[in-house]
């Protein structure tokens, strides 16, 4: 893209307009976009849906995201168009942002994990069964936990807790689970936690108290005696094997959790003294979340299985090896395992590594194969929900570069600024992009100095900015990254992006049959400079996005929906209420085997009143105090009534931006609607 200086050899040094036309000739010479040839398949590749989506997400021929609720077993007519779900939920009164849950996906995940282990066990001739538990910390939502217990009851699937409230909810949910399901009690424990776990045993739950610290043993022995309940005890081993990624920072010898070799030996000795060695039945370890490779997994398992065999040799009544969580998700679809965003193995490879390695070590030690337990959280719940939110406007970052401004009045510039201007002009004519970037910075800097000295007017400063933007666009150095303003709080809904830089696939859920002409980053609603998403899978600093279009019915931009995928684990409970943006609405969508879907429940997100209450304010008091103020300044007539109604309806609405049509209150509980 060379600027043809021959077009206007006599160009006036300060004539913005003539430079403009020169550069525009060249801009018009760029080939027309190939929008006409764009198909949904192009989008599938562009947004890597073909990499991270299978078997649950794809792009359909209408250019919308299609959800495949039964994974690989989904028949074409059973696919669910996500845009239709959003429209249905909106028609039920749900405001965005919206979490759409697909319990069928949850069931498919659970069954896939179970069958991966079943087939690994069968093909290896392993001598015991697999019996998983779901660590509720990954997502404690009532429906999620209840669904997992129900879907897993056919294969003794259990739960894992890491705190007292988690244990209480796990006990209550397991009342309708398999009687053989395990209830693994992890986490740091006080006497109350231990007593709850012991009482659980009395109530015929298969609770296992996993010692996280050596001191917990005394508490267990003591509480067990007082309550007259003999515990089943597990040990969490602190492995030497270290997982080097972010999620492995608690692993290795200096890790935060578990017992060292010396501590394990002391616990065994003490259990022997109290004639309780038969209580020790489980060995637990957790290398860390998002284990990157099967070689690291195998390393950890060899070490743990060897400890298991040693405990057996010391007379413990060992039955279970619990390999913890860490089964990873390939967020960026790269299958590389070279960052926290990706893992290099499949579910089957994971299961077969676990089974083979445990078998190998136990056979070597002539120890009976233990039952294998795993605590996969991320791998069970990540896929089951999609967060849908809207982009409400787009603009150039900080400035509206598309609007042409007047040419700067060069005579008014300081000597320094004028020199920079002349150099920039010359560089632009020679199409020296790098130099243009440098010189626009230089020119702007000089002019701001002059402005601060009081020697340049605001209009003149704006004209210089406009000129710089114009040059950058014309020579093609401007990155043209737009800011898309989204009706969302990153802190509430994607806290791990803010907290640890975790990336999730984020893409438009419709218009995928159109070529996205722009690139943008996402800027959220909060008044916080961290409230933005400017990193995307595939090491991108911006996302290809579509230009917002006018709503055909008038009244601003038509809805442009984006989805955040694979975020079903951890994001919900981690999210805060920064700026008092609270939890999003939730729709629970069940697929019909004959095709179509049913919205089983539609629950509006937290209202302004609820988020105020969470910070100790009392909405009733707020309203009452304001009523007195209104009476004082507006009186007590009809006008005052209108003001008060405004306050009270605001308290009932969600804090997010409301679309004009969707201003009315929430969807309530338990709605059921078919599509
Ligand atoms: C967090 C955690 C898990 C779940 O880990 P995932 O990586 O989500 O599978 C399992 N076990 C323990 C002890 C944990 O702390």
XYZ file of C-alpha atoms and ligand atoms in Angstrom:
690
model
C 0.000 0.000 0.000
C 2.165 2.821 -1.234
C 0.926 6.370 -1.370
C 1.300 7.547 -4.898
C 2.900 10.935 -4.417
C 2.727 11.529 -8.151
C -1.019 12.095 -7.867
C -0.538 15.549 -6.404
C 3.068 16.612 -6.618
C 2.218 20.206 -5.781
C 0.456 19.358 -2.546
C 0.191 22.277 -0.158
C 2.181 21.625 3.004
C -0.714 22.396 5.332
C -3.661 21.329 3.238
C -5.285 18.553 5.167
C -7.991 18.169 2.555
C -5.621 17.494 -0.324
C -3.608 15.019 1.715
C -6.914 13.442 2.560
C -7.911 12.956 -1.033
C -4.500 11.550 -1.931
C -4.704 9.003 0.814
C -8.295 8.202 0.062
C -7.503 7.307 -3.517
C -5.179 4.742 -2.164
C -7.631 3.535 0.450
C -10.294 2.986 -2.196
C -7.863 0.829 -4.132
C -7.965 -1.911 -1.476
C -9.917 -4.918 -2.719
C -13.593 -5.065 -1.785
C -14.304 -7.292 1.182
C -15.284 -10.843 0.479
C -18.358 -10.593 2.703
C -20.517 -12.159 0.052
C -18.552 -15.398 0.182
C -18.715 -15.666 3.963
C -20.412 -18.707 5.454
C -21.047 -19.991 8.979
C -18.207 -22.430 8.413
C -15.794 -19.527 8.134
C -16.971 -18.307 11.520
C -16.613 -21.762 12.994
C -12.931 -21.700 12.076
C -12.367 -18.022 12.855
C -13.739 -18.356 16.384
C -12.212 -21.840 16.777
C -15.592 -23.323 17.608
C -14.429 -26.431 15.750
C -11.573 -26.707 18.278
C -13.117 -25.973 21.679
C -16.777 -26.634 20.894
C -17.108 -30.372 20.221
C -19.123 -32.262 21.084
C -21.494 -29.681 22.587
C -21.228 -26.511 20.505
C -21.207 -25.796 16.779
C -22.360 -23.132 14.339
C -25.582 -23.904 12.467
C -26.568 -22.982 8.928
C -28.535 -19.967 10.170
C -25.285 -18.569 11.569
C -26.254 -19.130 15.208
C -24.534 -21.151 17.879
C -26.109 -24.516 18.151
C -26.030 -26.506 21.361
C -25.781 -30.287 21.069
C -27.288 -31.367 24.397
C -26.432 -35.061 24.105
C -22.877 -34.532 22.868
C -21.881 -36.940 20.107
C -25.235 -38.700 20.403
C -27.180 -35.580 19.439
C -29.297 -36.049 16.310
C -29.540 -33.112 13.909
C -33.143 -32.306 14.863
C -32.215 -32.259 18.552
C -29.750 -29.397 18.232
C -30.827 -26.261 20.081
C -30.392 -22.836 18.565
C -28.970 -20.710 21.384
C -30.451 -17.518 19.960
C -33.925 -19.040 20.235
C -33.253 -19.851 23.864
C -32.258 -16.257 24.568
C -35.366 -14.955 22.829
C -37.574 -17.373 24.742
C -35.987 -16.399 28.044
C -36.442 -12.711 27.212
C -40.083 -13.320 26.365
C -40.460 -14.843 29.832
C -39.256 -11.531 31.262
C -35.661 -12.497 31.990
C -33.207 -9.693 31.650
C -29.630 -10.171 30.458
C -26.943 -11.057 31.409
C -28.279 -14.565 31.408
C -26.778 -17.891 32.380
C -28.314 -20.674 30.330
C -27.926 -24.070 31.939
C -28.204 -27.290 29.988
C -28.708 -30.186 32.418
C -28.488 -32.617 29.497
C -24.889 -31.523 28.938
C -24.186 -32.110 32.619
C -25.596 -35.623 32.333
C -23.520 -36.275 29.239
C -20.328 -35.108 30.954
C -20.955 -37.316 33.960
C -21.732 -40.353 31.831
C -18.706 -39.705 29.618
C -16.358 -39.657 32.608
C -17.898 -42.791 34.043
C -17.702 -44.641 30.753
C -14.112 -43.536 30.131
C -13.132 -45.123 33.447
C -15.337 -48.176 32.907
C -13.715 -48.919 29.587
C -10.193 -48.268 30.895
C -10.914 -50.681 33.757
C -12.271 -53.292 31.423
C -9.489 -53.106 28.893
C -6.774 -53.212 31.572
C -8.482 -56.016 33.490
C -8.375 -53.790 36.564
C -9.592 -55.487 39.727
C -11.963 -52.875 41.194
C -14.459 -50.262 40.077
C -14.389 -46.508 39.606
C -16.568 -44.374 41.802
C -16.381 -40.622 41.269
C -17.416 -37.696 43.439
C -18.271 -34.161 42.402
C -16.437 -31.435 44.369
C -19.280 -29.025 45.037
C -16.942 -26.028 45.203
C -16.800 -26.074 41.390
C -20.398 -24.901 41.307
C -22.643 -25.167 44.357
C -25.804 -24.138 42.542
C -28.686 -26.174 43.888
C -29.862 -27.422 40.491
C -26.339 -28.319 39.418
C -25.673 -30.420 42.527
C -29.132 -32.004 42.533
C -28.828 -32.887 38.865
C -25.407 -34.459 39.345
C -26.657 -36.580 42.226
C -29.661 -37.694 40.199
C -27.767 -38.381 36.966
C -25.004 -40.218 38.827
C -27.168 -42.335 41.110
C -26.984 -45.265 38.667
C -23.225 -45.490 39.120
C -22.773 -44.505 42.801
C -21.601 -40.999 42.051
C -20.969 -39.020 45.245
C -20.031 -35.557 46.449
C -17.012 -33.863 47.949
C -17.138 -30.916 50.345
C -14.475 -28.506 51.485
C -16.325 -26.506 54.140
C -19.223 -26.814 56.590
C -21.937 -25.311 54.381
C -20.738 -27.459 51.487
C -20.993 -30.528 53.696
C -24.529 -29.612 54.767
C -25.687 -29.165 51.195
C -23.904 -32.334 50.095
C -25.634 -34.374 52.833
C -29.000 -32.984 51.939
C -28.554 -33.582 48.203
C -27.190 -37.114 48.723
C -30.406 -38.105 50.536
C -31.783 -38.857 47.096
C -28.545 -40.343 45.729
C -27.132 -43.829 45.553
C -26.698 -45.460 49.003
C -23.163 -46.431 47.943
C -22.150 -42.898 46.979
C -19.117 -41.513 48.770
C -19.222 -38.290 50.756
C -15.638 -37.066 50.861
C -14.976 -34.439 53.529
C -11.937 -32.397 52.562
C -10.782 -28.971 53.621
C -9.537 -27.596 56.914
C -11.684 -28.836 59.757
C -12.695 -27.737 63.218
C -14.572 -29.867 65.750
C -17.918 -28.814 64.328
C -16.992 -29.883 60.776
C -15.661 -33.199 62.093
C -18.824 -33.787 64.132
C -20.999 -33.118 61.099
C -18.982 -35.656 59.122
C -19.288 -38.212 61.917
C -23.007 -37.693 62.252
C -23.225 -38.156 58.484
C -21.789 -41.629 58.984
C -24.416 -42.361 61.626
C -27.019 -41.266 59.057
C -25.696 -43.949 56.683
C -23.819 -41.646 54.357
C -20.437 -43.052 53.335
C -18.594 -40.113 54.757
C -14.819 -40.177 54.712
C -12.963 -37.633 56.817
C -9.843 -36.778 54.876
C -7.126 -35.443 57.157
C -5.785 -32.279 55.645
C -3.494 -31.584 58.609
C -1.952 -33.782 61.246
C -3.776 -32.024 64.100
C -7.138 -32.964 62.674
C -6.551 -36.538 63.797
C -6.894 -35.614 67.489
C -10.124 -33.800 66.750
C -11.451 -36.837 64.886
C -10.472 -39.302 67.617
C -11.928 -37.077 70.295
C -15.214 -36.276 68.544
C -15.618 -39.899 67.459
C -15.371 -41.052 71.062
C -17.770 -38.438 72.360
C -20.354 -39.280 69.716
C -19.683 -42.997 69.823
C -19.142 -43.097 66.066
C -16.260 -44.896 64.408
C -14.993 -42.769 61.546
C -13.777 -43.734 58.119
C -10.554 -41.802 57.680
C -8.637 -40.717 54.636
C -5.267 -39.034 54.352
C -4.329 -36.277 52.014
C -0.750 -36.796 50.935
C 1.469 -33.890 50.077
C 3.191 -35.216 46.982
C 6.657 -34.236 45.854
C 5.386 -34.247 42.272
C 4.917 -30.653 41.251
C 2.560 -29.169 38.696
C 4.287 -26.093 37.334
C 1.230 -24.195 36.014
C -0.748 -21.542 37.818
C -3.152 -24.104 39.239
C -0.318 -26.167 40.637
C 1.113 -23.523 42.934
C -0.175 -25.464 45.937
C 1.431 -28.735 44.847
C 4.859 -30.097 45.642
C 6.765 -30.369 48.878
C 6.084 -26.754 49.881
C 2.405 -27.022 48.975
C -0.354 -25.713 51.191
C -2.240 -28.956 51.634
C -1.757 -32.441 52.883
C 0.546 -34.461 55.089
C 4.246 -34.968 54.579
C 5.788 -38.421 54.692
C 6.802 -37.963 58.324
C 3.337 -36.758 59.290
C 1.713 -39.721 57.554
C 3.922 -42.088 59.538
C 2.974 -40.375 62.812
C -0.732 -40.566 61.957
C -0.419 -44.278 61.200
C 1.395 -44.843 64.463
C -1.211 -42.976 66.469
C -4.064 -44.794 64.765
C -2.317 -48.027 65.704
C -2.070 -46.936 69.340
C -5.789 -46.172 69.406
C -6.580 -49.443 67.624
C -8.062 -47.494 64.755
C -5.898 -48.605 61.833
C -8.966 -50.268 60.330
C -10.533 -46.780 60.076
C -7.881 -45.594 57.629
C -9.287 -46.600 54.261
C -8.561 -43.889 51.706
C -5.569 -42.100 50.318
C -6.222 -38.767 48.686
C -4.058 -36.366 46.744
C -4.701 -33.481 44.378
C -1.907 -32.406 42.066
C -3.763 -29.206 41.180
C -6.409 -28.092 38.778
C -6.026 -28.214 34.984
C -3.268 -30.868 34.955
C -1.499 -30.158 31.657
C -0.350 -33.619 30.591
C -0.809 -37.310 31.287
C 2.896 -37.615 32.043
C 2.547 -35.266 35.011
C -0.602 -37.094 36.059
C 1.198 -40.439 35.894
C 4.091 -39.031 37.931
C 1.722 -37.979 40.702
C -0.134 -41.252 40.639
C 2.989 -43.385 40.852
C 4.018 -41.489 43.967
C 0.560 -41.635 45.529
C -0.017 -45.285 44.682
C 3.299 -46.151 46.269
C 2.175 -44.373 49.453
C -1.105 -46.294 49.228
C 0.796 -49.583 49.102
C 2.989 -48.546 52.016
C -0.085 -47.723 54.104
C -1.427 -51.143 53.247
C 1.854 -52.670 54.379
C 1.548 -50.769 57.663
C -1.758 -52.476 58.348
C -4.302 -49.851 57.320
C -7.542 -51.243 55.849
C -6.992 -49.416 52.570
C -9.825 -49.508 50.029
C -9.783 -46.338 47.930
C -7.286 -44.264 46.066
C -8.733 -40.819 45.433
C -6.856 -39.091 42.621
C -8.361 -35.668 43.291
C -9.416 -33.242 40.591
C -7.428 -31.681 37.807
C -8.952 -33.294 34.739
C -8.493 -30.354 32.416
C -10.441 -28.385 29.859
C -9.050 -27.279 26.528
C -10.256 -23.668 26.710
C -8.425 -22.446 23.649
C -8.867 -25.618 21.634
C -5.134 -25.891 20.960
C -4.707 -29.358 22.564
C -1.213 -28.243 23.434
C -1.066 -28.395 27.215
C 1.595 -25.717 27.102
C -0.394 -23.152 29.070
C -3.106 -23.117 31.707
C -5.597 -22.644 28.867
C -5.157 -26.036 27.371
C -4.572 -29.715 28.063
C -2.984 -32.217 25.741
C -5.087 -35.299 26.514
C -8.593 -36.598 26.055
C -10.942 -37.907 28.714
C -10.112 -41.464 27.675
C -6.391 -40.880 27.884
C -6.843 -39.386 31.348
C -8.864 -42.345 32.615
C -6.565 -44.888 31.082
C -3.483 -43.216 32.581
C -5.063 -43.305 36.036
C -6.133 -46.935 35.795
C -2.926 -48.264 34.245
C -0.655 -46.414 36.632
C -2.490 -47.462 39.783
C -2.541 -51.049 38.506
C 1.157 -50.983 37.678
C 2.211 -49.788 41.132
C -0.143 -52.079 43.030
C 0.874 -55.117 40.989
C 4.507 -54.310 41.627
C 3.755 -54.317 45.364
C 1.350 -57.279 45.220
C -1.405 -55.124 46.676
C -5.044 -55.646 45.731
C -6.312 -53.031 43.274
C -8.118 -50.264 45.142
C -11.401 -48.689 44.133
C -10.567 -45.538 42.240
C -12.235 -42.280 43.161
C -11.780 -38.984 41.345
C -12.918 -35.482 42.197
C -13.268 -33.810 38.810
C -15.007 -30.478 39.101
C -14.013 -28.374 36.133
C -14.392 -31.309 33.758
C -17.940 -32.024 34.925
C -19.504 -28.572 35.022
C -17.560 -26.298 32.651
C -19.577 -27.102 29.534
C -23.071 -27.112 30.983
C -23.705 -23.363 31.057
C -23.323 -20.435 28.712
C -23.256 -16.834 29.847
C -25.070 -14.643 27.333
C -24.718 -10.872 27.374
C -25.228 -7.982 25.020
C -22.900 -5.526 23.392
C -24.802 -2.255 23.599
C -22.548 0.111 21.687
C -19.237 0.212 19.919
C -16.793 3.065 19.643
C -13.186 3.658 18.936
C -11.250 3.422 22.098
C -11.722 6.711 23.858
C -12.533 8.641 20.714
C -14.860 8.593 17.789
C -12.296 8.331 15.041
C -14.824 7.990 12.299
C -16.004 11.564 12.608
C -13.798 13.830 10.543
C -12.744 16.947 12.363
C -11.592 20.248 10.945
C -8.010 20.562 9.804
C -5.749 21.851 12.534
C -4.671 25.436 12.146
C -0.972 24.897 11.751
C -0.019 28.538 12.230
C -1.306 28.351 15.789
C 0.962 25.461 16.744
C 4.149 25.980 18.714
C 7.424 25.618 16.858
C 7.999 22.136 18.250
C 4.498 21.018 17.389
C 4.697 22.495 13.922
C 7.957 20.651 13.275
C 6.321 17.394 14.343
C 3.356 18.161 12.143
C 5.537 18.740 9.097
C 7.526 15.579 9.702
C 4.325 13.595 10.143
C 2.933 14.992 6.953
C 6.069 14.025 5.054
C 6.184 10.569 6.595
C 2.559 9.996 5.647
C 3.252 10.953 2.055
C 6.065 8.401 1.983
C 3.762 5.897 3.702
C 6.262 5.289 6.514
C 3.972 3.618 8.959
C 6.247 3.129 11.934
C 7.427 6.690 11.724
C 3.852 7.903 11.524
C 3.055 6.128 14.789
C 6.028 7.762 16.440
C 5.236 11.185 15.040
C 1.543 11.192 15.892
C 2.568 10.549 19.493
C 5.108 13.324 19.262
C 2.656 15.793 17.742
C -0.059 15.007 20.258
C 2.389 15.316 23.136
C 3.608 18.733 21.980
C 0.091 19.991 21.508
C -1.043 18.816 24.931
C 1.882 20.726 26.440
C 0.804 23.806 24.572
C -2.770 23.270 25.733
C -1.700 22.984 29.359
C 0.198 26.236 29.010
C -3.043 27.834 27.913
C -1.837 28.510 24.386
C -4.076 26.184 22.425
C -7.854 26.032 22.399
C -9.831 22.879 22.915
C -11.118 22.920 19.321
C -7.534 23.112 18.077
C -6.454 20.205 20.233
C -9.375 18.125 18.965
C -8.442 18.975 15.378
C -4.896 17.720 15.938
C -6.218 14.456 17.395
C -8.534 14.057 14.430
C -5.693 14.674 12.028
C -3.502 12.073 13.747
C -6.283 9.481 13.686
C -6.896 10.211 10.048
C -3.256 9.738 9.115
C -3.023 6.511 11.080
C -6.090 5.133 9.383
C -4.935 6.165 5.986
C -1.479 4.640 6.174
C -2.951 1.570 7.808
C -1.136 1.746 11.125
C -4.180 2.293 13.219
C -5.118 -0.984 14.857
C -8.726 0.135 14.666
C -9.650 -1.822 17.732
C -13.072 -0.784 18.866
C -14.378 -0.770 22.391
C -17.580 -2.791 22.558
C -19.527 -1.789 25.615
C -21.101 -4.835 27.152
C -23.967 -5.063 29.596
C -21.992 -7.160 32.033
C -19.681 -6.998 35.001
C -16.445 -8.910 34.534
C -16.023 -9.001 38.319
C -19.372 -10.704 38.817
C -19.479 -13.051 35.864
C -15.907 -13.732 34.675
C -13.903 -13.141 37.863
C -11.097 -15.476 36.834
C -10.309 -13.278 33.859
C -9.774 -10.373 36.201
C -8.191 -12.381 38.994
C -5.823 -14.776 37.252
C -6.070 -13.882 33.561
C -7.960 -17.023 32.668
C -9.355 -17.018 29.129
C -12.669 -18.436 28.015
C -14.029 -18.675 24.507
C -16.166 -15.544 24.007
C -17.912 -15.162 20.681
C -21.075 -13.771 19.088
C -23.868 -16.345 19.275
C -25.557 -15.174 16.067
C -24.759 -13.333 12.814
C -22.084 -15.954 12.211
C -23.182 -16.107 8.590
C -21.843 -12.556 8.204
C -18.220 -11.629 8.041
C -17.224 -9.716 11.173
C -15.792 -6.520 9.739
C -14.410 -5.024 12.922
C -12.183 -5.990 15.771
C -12.889 -5.047 19.314
C -12.256 -5.597 22.971
C -15.010 -5.659 25.562
C -15.518 -2.922 28.075
C -17.902 -3.675 30.939
C -20.358 -1.604 32.951
C -18.272 -1.090 36.041
C -16.447 2.115 36.812
C -13.197 0.231 37.041
C -10.275 0.216 34.650
C -9.956 -3.552 35.124
C -13.523 -4.022 33.948
C -12.638 -5.043 30.439
C -11.741 -8.111 28.439
C -8.824 -7.474 26.139
C -7.324 -10.930 25.845
C -8.934 -13.769 23.995
C -8.139 -17.370 23.215
C -5.441 -17.796 20.597
C -3.323 -14.996 22.163
C -5.486 -12.306 20.593
C -5.848 -8.814 22.050
C -9.095 -8.266 20.221
C -11.991 -10.251 18.883
C -13.448 -10.161 15.369
C -16.887 -8.630 15.837
C -19.785 -7.410 13.759
C -20.821 -3.847 13.335
C -23.874 -3.103 15.441
C -26.908 -2.448 13.282
C -29.975 -0.306 13.829
C -32.988 -2.098 15.158
C -35.559 -2.337 12.378
C -38.212 -1.252 14.865
C -36.225 1.905 15.596
C -34.983 2.747 19.083
C -31.241 2.221 18.904
C -29.040 -0.708 18.034
C -30.436 -4.166 17.409
C -29.401 -6.731 19.987
C -25.938 -8.190 19.504
C -25.495 -11.193 21.745
C -22.178 -12.593 22.866
C -21.668 -15.855 24.704
C -18.982 -16.878 27.159
C -18.504 -20.632 26.967
C -16.923 -23.320 29.170
C -17.397 -21.126 32.251
C -19.675 -23.444 34.240
C -16.994 -24.124 36.865
C -15.902 -21.681 39.576
C -17.027 -18.401 37.989
C -20.421 -18.289 39.682
C -19.347 -18.596 43.302
C -16.178 -16.549 42.835
C -18.016 -13.584 41.374
C -18.503 -10.539 43.577
C -20.832 -7.571 43.424
C -18.363 -4.837 42.530
C -20.245 -1.617 41.718
C -23.285 -3.550 42.930
C -23.837 -5.492 39.752
C -25.257 -8.739 41.047
C -25.825 -12.241 39.830
C -27.255 -12.705 36.319
C -30.584 -14.261 35.422
C -30.657 -18.021 34.991
C -32.667 -20.165 32.602
C -32.599 -23.931 32.857
C -33.142 -25.429 29.451
C -34.012 -29.064 28.915
C -33.805 -30.646 25.482
C -36.716 -32.674 24.134
C -35.651 -35.908 22.502
C -38.130 -35.201 19.724
C -36.451 -31.836 19.126
C -36.965 -28.404 20.643
C -36.479 -27.431 24.257
C -38.324 -26.524 27.430
C -37.340 -23.697 29.731
C -37.761 -25.525 33.041
C -37.079 -22.570 35.231
C -36.434 -18.902 34.718
C -35.059 -16.975 37.651
C -34.377 -13.265 37.446
C -30.958 -12.065 38.562
C -30.339 -10.155 41.773
C -32.345 -6.939 42.015
C -30.969 -3.574 43.120
C -32.678 -4.206 46.463
C -30.913 -7.533 46.899
C -27.447 -6.214 46.133
C -28.035 -3.315 48.519
C -29.033 -5.764 51.204
C -25.851 -7.774 50.587
C -23.860 -4.706 51.658
C -25.901 -4.186 54.805
C -28.346 -1.591 53.491
C -32.023 -2.165 54.079
C -34.091 -1.430 50.987
C -37.184 -0.745 53.164
C -35.248 1.840 55.140
C -33.791 3.369 51.999
C -37.300 3.707 50.639
C -38.731 5.092 53.884
C -35.956 7.662 54.264
C -36.416 8.778 50.692
C -40.176 9.001 51.195
C -39.671 11.666 53.863
C -37.378 13.573 51.536
C -39.925 13.345 48.741
C -42.696 14.598 51.024
C -40.528 17.540 51.964
C -39.590 18.573 48.444
C -42.301 17.203 46.184
C -45.250 17.128 48.578
C -47.598 14.208 48.949
C -49.651 14.477 45.778
C -49.597 12.438 42.600
C -46.139 13.656 41.620
C -44.706 12.348 44.872
C -46.417 9.025 44.261
C -44.773 8.764 40.851
C -41.352 9.473 42.295
C -41.849 6.842 44.994
C -43.037 4.283 42.463
C -39.877 4.961 40.459
C -37.727 4.251 43.525
C -39.509 1.096 44.412
C -39.543 -0.325 40.915
C -35.828 0.397 40.590
C -35.212 -1.579 43.782
C -37.055 -4.497 42.217
C -35.162 -4.382 38.915
C -31.715 -5.722 38.116
C -28.828 -3.230 38.216
C -27.813 -3.902 34.595
C -28.851 -1.700 31.682
C -32.432 -2.420 30.733
C -33.632 -2.531 27.154
C -36.575 -0.230 26.627
C -38.886 -3.190 25.987
C -37.655 -5.303 28.871
C -38.050 -2.792 31.690
C -40.702 -4.714 33.542
C -39.848 -6.896 36.519
C -38.276 -10.338 36.584
C -39.459 -13.699 35.371
C -40.164 -15.244 38.753
C -39.538 -18.821 39.675
C -40.381 -22.092 38.023
C -41.730 -20.862 34.708
C -42.108 -23.541 32.132
C -42.323 -22.794 28.458
C -41.827 -24.816 25.335
C -40.221 -23.910 22.067
C -10.678 -27.874 43.708
C -10.507 -29.274 44.049
C -10.984 -30.268 43.183
C -11.555 -29.968 41.827
O -10.556 -29.671 40.919
P -10.857 -29.573 39.354
O -9.597 -29.113 38.782
O -11.965 -28.616 39.190
O -11.209 -30.929 38.868
C -10.882 -31.573 43.592
N -10.341 -31.895 44.790
C -9.871 -30.959 45.630
C -9.305 -31.367 46.921
C -9.933 -29.624 45.284
O -9.439 -28.719 46.124
